[in-house]
Each structure stands twice: as C-alpha cells, then as structure tokens.
C-alpha cells in the first residue's frame, strides 16, 4: 500500500528485517539499528536506547598497528573518520588503499584528522593482517561490545562505510566513501554536504537515501549546466535549511 511505501521511504529501509525505534511524541528516530539493540541488550537495561554522544560510545583504549595503546580522548579536537570495514570485502580493500593516501595528504596539509577503524573482520588474525596496512587507530578487535555500539550509533547497514565527524563529534557526512573517491586531492575536506551534486557513478548511491531531484542538461554546452546549477542551488539550500531547523535529514 501507499502508506507502507511511504514508511519504507521515510526510514530509508534498504533491507529486512529492520527494526527502528522512534519517539512517539516527536516522531524522531531514536535508533535505526533496533535488531542490534535487542541482540546486545536483551534485558532492556539501556532503554530507551537513544543516541549517545560519540565520545561516550567510543570511550576506552584504542590501538595502533605497532601494538601501542592510547586513550580515546586523544581524538578530542580532531575531525574523525569512523571507518567500518573488513578485509574479506573487496570494495573495502580498494577504499582502504585510497584512504591511506587521503589520510596522508590531509595530515600533511596540517589538518587535525584521525581515522578510527571499526572492524567487521571474521577473526583476530584477519583483523591484524588488515590493520597492519593502516596508519590510523582502531577499536581493539576483542572489544566486540564497543564495536557493536558504534555500529548501532550510526545504523550501519553495509561496508565499507566512512562517517566523517567534526571536532565536537557531530556527523558532517555519512557519505565519506563517495567523498574520498570523488576528491582524490582532498581539496573539499572535511566534505560538508553540497546542496547540488553532479551525478556520477560513485555518488549515485545517494539516490537510494531519500527523495532526489535529478535535472538533465545538455552536457555539450558547459554554460547550460552552470545555469542549471544556479537555478536549483538556492532551492536546494532552502530545503536543506528547513530540515536542519527541524533537526531532520533532508
């Protein structure tokens, strides 16, 4: 029915079963990953399962690939890329290769940036092998509860996913993978979402994220695509501002 379709679209459900908790009084999403919640907290001790700040969920020791440990408060004041990935997944491995270069470029440009690897590897050994290629920090593989809480916090439904946070721990973009692949020189870092995008292979994934307006122009005529952009940019900015004021995703 139309109502069912609307609900699927509203909550961006891409696979089933999916369990989403909402606050009935405001209609706001409390938690996207309800299935993980009831698996991790069968007694309901953490009810009402609302979103916690990143700093609280990540709290604890982090690991470097030389075995050195540091505390998660070392991330404070930096932009953070939370990287959900695993060695068994080929798109993850190819993204990691690009990301290592991006990380180096951003650090060399003097930006405060850290990446936190949250592994979905199937064993400690494959985690160690994969992490040995990474110059950043990771949640220890053995700390399954914290890895699961980070998955829950961001409603991760597939890997690789790179979520970019500002220095306060608020989400700048959930589409870090697309941004990194589209901006090899990292000129746009930290990749604040643009109201209007040019549709490419790598960012077409966003067509599944919610309602989109796609405008076709004659690509031969460069002036036409610029004029089209100027036409829809203010409309897009207005829509985004409206949803931001409601603290909802546009």
mmCIF file of C-alpha atoms in Angstrom:
data_model
loop_
_atom_site.group_PDB
_atom_site.id
_atom_site.type_symbol
_atom_site.label_atom_id
_atom_site.label_comp_id
_atom_site.label_asym_id
_atom_site.label_seq_id
_atom_site.Cartn_x
_atom_site.Cartn_y
_atom_site.Cartn_z
ATOM 1 C CA UNK A 1 0.000 0.000 0.000
ATOM 2 C CA UNK A 2 0.977 3.641 -0.371
ATOM 3 C CA UNK A 3 1.330 4.053 3.391
ATOM 4 C CA UNK A 4 3.749 1.122 3.580
ATOM 5 C CA UNK A 5 5.807 2.579 0.758
ATOM 6 C CA UNK A 6 5.887 5.960 2.483
ATOM 7 C CA UNK A 7 7.146 4.380 5.710
ATOM 8 C CA UNK A 8 9.846 2.420 3.843
ATOM 9 C CA UNK A 9 10.974 5.643 2.175
ATOM 10 C CA UNK A 10 10.731 7.797 5.284
ATOM 11 C CA UNK A 11 13.002 5.496 7.267
ATOM 12 C CA UNK A 12 15.243 4.620 4.279
ATOM 13 C CA UNK A 13 14.812 0.885 4.803
ATOM 14 C CA UNK A 14 17.049 -0.942 2.361
ATOM 15 C CA UNK A 15 16.957 -4.465 3.804
ATOM 16 C CA UNK A 16 14.768 -6.597 6.029
ATOM 17 C CA UNK A 17 14.232 -7.417 8.804
ATOM 18 C CA UNK A 18 14.654 -3.824 10.008
ATOM 19 C CA UNK A 19 13.613 -2.526 13.441
ATOM 20 C CA UNK A 20 13.555 1.236 14.003
ATOM 21 C CA UNK A 21 12.668 2.866 17.325
ATOM 22 C CA UNK A 22 11.010 6.285 17.249
ATOM 23 C CA UNK A 23 9.935 8.727 19.934
ATOM 24 C CA UNK A 24 6.131 8.737 19.619
ATOM 25 C CA UNK A 25 5.761 12.277 20.976
ATOM 26 C CA UNK A 26 8.132 13.905 18.456
ATOM 27 C CA UNK A 27 8.240 11.302 15.654
ATOM 28 C CA UNK A 28 12.056 11.494 15.707
ATOM 29 C CA UNK A 29 14.148 8.389 15.143
ATOM 30 C CA UNK A 30 15.696 7.218 18.416
ATOM 31 C CA UNK A 31 17.605 4.299 16.944
ATOM 32 C CA UNK A 32 17.926 2.873 13.431
ATOM 33 C CA UNK A 33 19.528 -0.415 14.348
ATOM 34 C CA UNK A 34 16.937 -1.936 16.644
ATOM 35 C CA UNK A 35 17.939 -5.509 15.768
ATOM 36 C CA UNK A 36 21.444 -4.932 17.106
ATOM 37 C CA UNK A 37 19.996 -3.247 20.181
ATOM 38 C CA UNK A 38 17.857 -6.188 21.219
ATOM 39 C CA UNK A 39 20.715 -8.584 20.470
ATOM 40 C CA UNK A 40 23.168 -6.568 22.615
ATOM 41 C CA UNK A 41 20.728 -5.530 25.331
ATOM 42 C CA UNK A 42 18.128 -8.325 25.646
ATOM 43 C CA UNK A 43 17.240 -7.246 29.208
ATOM 44 C CA UNK A 44 16.466 -3.680 28.100
ATOM 45 C CA UNK A 45 18.888 -2.221 30.651
ATOM 46 C CA UNK A 46 19.866 0.635 28.282
ATOM 47 C CA UNK A 47 16.251 1.512 27.357
ATOM 48 C CA UNK A 48 15.193 3.910 25.715
ATOM 49 C CA UNK A 49 18.254 3.283 23.508
ATOM 50 C CA UNK A 50 18.565 6.905 22.378
ATOM 51 C CA UNK A 51 21.660 8.130 20.553
ATOM 52 C CA UNK A 52 24.607 8.754 22.847
ATOM 53 C CA UNK A 53 27.439 11.170 22.064
ATOM 54 C CA UNK A 54 30.304 9.675 20.045
ATOM 55 C CA UNK A 55 32.810 10.395 22.860
ATOM 56 C CA UNK A 56 30.738 8.273 25.265
ATOM 57 C CA UNK A 57 30.285 5.333 22.860
ATOM 58 C CA UNK A 58 33.947 5.262 21.817
ATOM 59 C CA UNK A 59 35.335 5.687 25.361
ATOM 60 C CA UNK A 60 38.183 3.307 26.147
ATOM 61 C CA UNK A 61 41.591 2.262 24.841
ATOM 62 C CA UNK A 62 42.392 2.435 21.123
ATOM 63 C CA UNK A 63 45.079 0.560 19.253
ATOM 64 C CA UNK A 64 47.827 1.480 16.780
ATOM 65 C CA UNK A 65 49.134 -1.205 14.424
ATOM 66 C CA UNK A 66 52.506 -1.276 16.238
ATOM 67 C CA UNK A 67 50.656 -2.531 19.334
ATOM 68 C CA UNK A 68 50.799 0.857 21.099
ATOM 69 C CA UNK A 69 47.622 1.773 23.023
ATOM 70 C CA UNK A 70 46.186 5.255 23.504
ATOM 71 C CA UNK A 71 43.051 6.591 25.139
ATOM 72 C CA UNK A 72 40.038 7.581 23.051
ATOM 73 C CA UNK A 73 40.182 11.123 24.449
ATOM 74 C CA UNK A 74 43.198 11.603 22.139
ATOM 75 C CA UNK A 75 40.586 12.052 19.369
ATOM 76 C CA UNK A 76 39.162 15.187 21.000
ATOM 77 C CA UNK A 77 39.565 18.345 18.944
ATOM 78 C CA UNK A 78 40.154 16.440 15.685
ATOM 79 C CA UNK A 79 37.902 15.666 12.766
ATOM 80 C CA UNK A 80 37.348 11.902 12.878
ATOM 81 C CA UNK A 81 36.551 9.438 10.114
ATOM 82 C CA UNK A 82 34.807 6.400 11.634
ATOM 83 C CA UNK A 83 35.696 3.628 9.191
ATOM 84 C CA UNK A 84 33.568 0.454 9.150
ATOM 85 C CA UNK A 85 35.436 -2.071 7.025
ATOM 86 C CA UNK A 86 36.714 -5.654 6.744
ATOM 87 C CA UNK A 87 39.456 -7.475 4.860
ATOM 88 C CA UNK A 88 37.073 -10.094 3.359
ATOM 89 C CA UNK A 89 35.196 -7.350 1.446
ATOM 90 C CA UNK A 90 36.927 -6.337 -1.871
ATOM 91 C CA UNK A 91 35.363 -2.804 -2.056
ATOM 92 C CA UNK A 92 36.707 -2.221 1.476
ATOM 93 C CA UNK A 93 40.242 -3.166 0.477
ATOM 94 C CA UNK A 94 40.199 -0.863 -2.538
ATOM 95 C CA UNK A 95 38.790 2.027 -0.468
ATOM 96 C CA UNK A 96 41.469 1.481 2.192
ATOM 97 C CA UNK A 97 44.222 1.939 -0.407
ATOM 98 C CA UNK A 98 42.739 5.310 -1.455
ATOM 99 C CA UNK A 99 42.026 6.325 2.132
ATOM 100 C CA UNK A 100 45.644 5.761 3.238
ATOM 101 C CA UNK A 101 46.727 8.342 0.634
ATOM 102 C CA UNK A 102 43.913 10.770 1.571
ATOM 103 C CA UNK A 103 44.804 10.499 5.258
ATOM 104 C CA UNK A 104 48.453 11.284 4.478
ATOM 105 C CA UNK A 105 47.520 14.318 2.333
ATOM 106 C CA UNK A 106 45.135 15.739 4.956
ATOM 107 C CA UNK A 107 47.696 15.325 7.762
ATOM 108 C CA UNK A 108 50.472 16.846 5.619
ATOM 109 C CA UNK A 109 48.221 19.856 4.975
ATOM 110 C CA UNK A 110 48.283 20.408 8.757
ATOM 111 C CA UNK A 111 44.654 19.456 9.418
ATOM 112 C CA UNK A 112 43.677 17.736 12.672
ATOM 113 C CA UNK A 113 42.261 14.479 11.366
ATOM 114 C CA UNK A 114 42.138 10.941 12.718
ATOM 115 C CA UNK A 115 40.563 7.758 11.373
ATOM 116 C CA UNK A 116 39.061 5.133 13.665
ATOM 117 C CA UNK A 117 38.834 1.631 12.188
ATOM 118 C CA UNK A 118 35.836 -0.396 13.393
ATOM 119 C CA UNK A 119 36.450 -3.906 12.120
ATOM 120 C CA UNK A 120 33.901 -6.347 10.748
ATOM 121 C CA UNK A 121 36.605 -8.973 10.174
ATOM 122 C CA UNK A 122 35.790 -12.588 10.946
ATOM 123 C CA UNK A 123 38.841 -13.320 13.077
ATOM 124 C CA UNK A 124 41.513 -11.564 15.128
ATOM 125 C CA UNK A 125 44.135 -12.747 12.614
ATOM 126 C CA UNK A 126 42.450 -11.220 9.597
ATOM 127 C CA UNK A 127 41.892 -8.022 11.630
ATOM 128 C CA UNK A 128 45.632 -7.876 12.419
ATOM 129 C CA UNK A 129 46.611 -8.500 8.802
ATOM 130 C CA UNK A 130 44.224 -5.810 7.506
ATOM 131 C CA UNK A 131 45.048 -3.281 10.256
ATOM 132 C CA UNK A 132 48.783 -3.637 9.537
ATOM 133 C CA UNK A 133 48.144 -1.662 6.291
ATOM 134 C CA UNK A 134 46.505 1.237 8.160
ATOM 135 C CA UNK A 135 48.346 4.261 9.632
ATOM 136 C CA UNK A 136 45.494 5.235 11.999
ATOM 137 C CA UNK A 137 43.810 3.854 15.151
ATOM 138 C CA UNK A 138 41.320 1.035 15.758
ATOM 139 C CA UNK A 139 38.916 -0.228 18.364
ATOM 140 C CA UNK A 140 40.585 -3.423 19.660
ATOM 141 C CA UNK A 141 39.089 -6.447 17.884
ATOM 142 C CA UNK A 142 38.390 -8.211 21.183
ATOM 143 C CA UNK A 143 36.158 -5.327 22.325
ATOM 144 C CA UNK A 144 33.121 -6.632 20.458
ATOM 145 C CA UNK A 145 30.659 -4.674 22.624
ATOM 146 C CA UNK A 146 32.197 -1.311 21.705
ATOM 147 C CA UNK A 147 32.396 -2.227 18.002
ATOM 148 C CA UNK A 148 28.733 -3.182 18.116
ATOM 149 C CA UNK A 149 27.753 0.039 19.919
ATOM 150 C CA UNK A 150 29.460 2.106 17.190
ATOM 151 C CA UNK A 151 27.582 0.118 14.524
ATOM 152 C CA UNK A 152 24.365 0.835 16.383
ATOM 153 C CA UNK A 153 25.121 4.521 16.872
ATOM 154 C CA UNK A 154 25.378 5.099 13.110
ATOM 155 C CA UNK A 155 22.863 2.473 11.943
ATOM 156 C CA UNK A 156 25.467 0.765 9.742
ATOM 157 C CA UNK A 157 23.785 -1.416 7.125
ATOM 158 C CA UNK A 158 26.734 -2.214 4.865
ATOM 159 C CA UNK A 159 30.501 -1.833 4.475
ATOM 160 C CA UNK A 160 32.667 -0.017 3.608
ATOM 161 C CA UNK A 161 31.140 2.989 5.368
ATOM 162 C CA UNK A 162 33.114 6.096 6.316
ATOM 163 C CA UNK A 163 31.349 8.572 8.602
ATOM 164 C CA UNK A 164 33.078 11.936 8.980
ATOM 165 C CA UNK A 165 32.639 13.775 12.289
ATOM 166 C CA UNK A 166 33.535 17.338 13.204
ATOM 167 C CA UNK A 167 35.759 18.139 16.179
ATOM 168 C CA UNK A 168 32.700 18.052 18.501
ATOM 169 C CA UNK A 169 31.771 14.523 17.363
ATOM 170 C CA UNK A 170 28.752 15.590 15.260
ATOM 171 C CA UNK A 171 28.229 13.966 11.840
ATOM 172 C CA UNK A 172 29.342 16.048 8.845
ATOM 173 C CA UNK A 173 28.620 13.327 6.286
ATOM 174 C CA UNK A 174 27.696 9.654 6.185
ATOM 175 C CA UNK A 175 28.936 9.516 2.584
ATOM 176 C CA UNK A 176 32.661 9.653 3.347
ATOM 177 C CA UNK A 177 33.354 6.826 0.906
ATOM 178 C CA UNK A 178 31.808 8.759 -2.001
ATOM 179 C CA UNK A 179 33.576 11.977 -0.951
ATOM 180 C CA UNK A 180 37.016 10.366 -0.729
ATOM 181 C CA UNK A 181 36.650 8.695 -4.138
ATOM 182 C CA UNK A 182 35.348 11.921 -5.761
ATOM 183 C CA UNK A 183 38.009 14.161 -4.211
ATOM 184 C CA UNK A 184 41.342 12.371 -4.532
ATOM 185 C CA UNK A 185 43.247 15.592 -3.777
ATOM 186 C CA UNK A 186 41.156 16.161 -0.588
ATOM 187 C CA UNK A 187 40.535 19.802 -1.541
ATOM 188 C CA UNK A 188 36.974 19.685 -0.140
ATOM 189 C CA UNK A 189 37.910 18.134 3.238
ATOM 190 C CA UNK A 190 36.002 17.764 5.649
ATOM 191 C CA UNK A 191 33.388 17.248 2.950
ATOM 192 C CA UNK A 192 30.373 19.198 4.153
ATOM 193 C CA UNK A 193 27.431 18.000 2.008
ATOM 194 C CA UNK A 194 26.763 20.107 -1.080
ATOM 195 C CA UNK A 195 23.160 21.080 -1.808
ATOM 196 C CA UNK A 196 23.636 20.215 -5.513
ATOM 197 C CA UNK A 197 25.837 17.403 -6.838
ATOM 198 C CA UNK A 198 26.836 16.323 -10.279
ATOM 199 C CA UNK A 199 25.541 12.758 -10.686
ATOM 200 C CA UNK A 200 28.418 10.288 -11.016
ATOM 201 C CA UNK A 201 28.813 6.513 -10.677
ATOM 202 C CA UNK A 202 30.190 6.827 -7.180
ATOM 203 C CA UNK A 203 27.561 9.164 -5.722
ATOM 204 C CA UNK A 204 24.540 7.542 -7.424
ATOM 205 C CA UNK A 205 24.190 5.534 -4.183
ATOM 206 C CA UNK A 206 22.537 8.655 -2.706
ATOM 207 C CA UNK A 207 19.511 8.103 -4.961
ATOM 208 C CA UNK A 208 18.556 5.341 -2.507
ATOM 209 C CA UNK A 209 18.871 7.601 0.526
ATOM 210 C CA UNK A 210 15.746 9.699 0.062
ATOM 211 C CA UNK A 211 13.812 11.872 -2.404
ATOM 212 C CA UNK A 212 16.045 13.375 -5.111
ATOM 213 C CA UNK A 213 15.516 15.840 -7.908
ATOM 214 C CA UNK A 214 17.553 14.941 -10.999
ATOM 215 C CA UNK A 215 17.947 17.628 -13.639
ATOM 216 C CA UNK A 216 19.165 16.579 -17.106
ATOM 217 C CA UNK A 217 21.063 19.148 -19.161
ATOM 218 C CA UNK A 218 22.901 19.125 -22.476
ATOM 219 C CA UNK A 219 26.406 18.124 -21.407
ATOM 220 C CA UNK A 220 27.931 19.530 -24.620
ATOM 221 C CA UNK A 221 27.078 23.044 -23.501
ATOM 222 C CA UNK A 222 29.024 23.923 -20.362
ATOM 223 C CA UNK A 223 27.161 27.165 -19.852
ATOM 224 C CA UNK A 224 23.896 25.255 -19.622
ATOM 225 C CA UNK A 225 24.955 23.061 -16.709
ATOM 226 C CA UNK A 226 26.273 26.147 -14.863
ATOM 227 C CA UNK A 227 22.965 27.973 -15.442
ATOM 228 C CA UNK A 228 21.017 24.915 -14.267
ATOM 229 C CA UNK A 229 23.125 24.762 -11.132
ATOM 230 C CA UNK A 230 22.430 28.437 -10.364
ATOM 231 C CA UNK A 231 18.740 27.783 -10.863
ATOM 232 C CA UNK A 232 18.441 24.872 -8.410
ATOM 233 C CA UNK A 233 21.151 25.797 -5.877
ATOM 234 C CA UNK A 234 19.036 28.351 -3.917
ATOM 235 C CA UNK A 235 16.036 25.968 -3.905
ATOM 236 C CA UNK A 236 18.213 23.128 -2.573
ATOM 237 C CA UNK A 237 19.757 25.375 0.090
ATOM 238 C CA UNK A 238 16.288 26.442 1.255
ATOM 239 C CA UNK A 239 15.093 22.815 1.581
ATOM 240 C CA UNK A 240 18.230 21.796 3.479
ATOM 241 C CA UNK A 241 17.930 24.780 5.844
ATOM 242 C CA UNK A 242 14.294 23.906 6.524
ATOM 243 C CA UNK A 243 15.130 20.328 7.527
ATOM 244 C CA UNK A 244 18.155 21.428 9.512
ATOM 245 C CA UNK A 245 15.916 23.721 11.576
ATOM 246 C CA UNK A 246 13.725 20.678 12.339
ATOM 247 C CA UNK A 247 16.871 18.644 13.112
ATOM 248 C CA UNK A 248 15.910 16.126 10.451
ATOM 249 C CA UNK A 249 17.706 14.787 7.416
ATOM 250 C CA UNK A 250 16.595 16.464 4.214
#
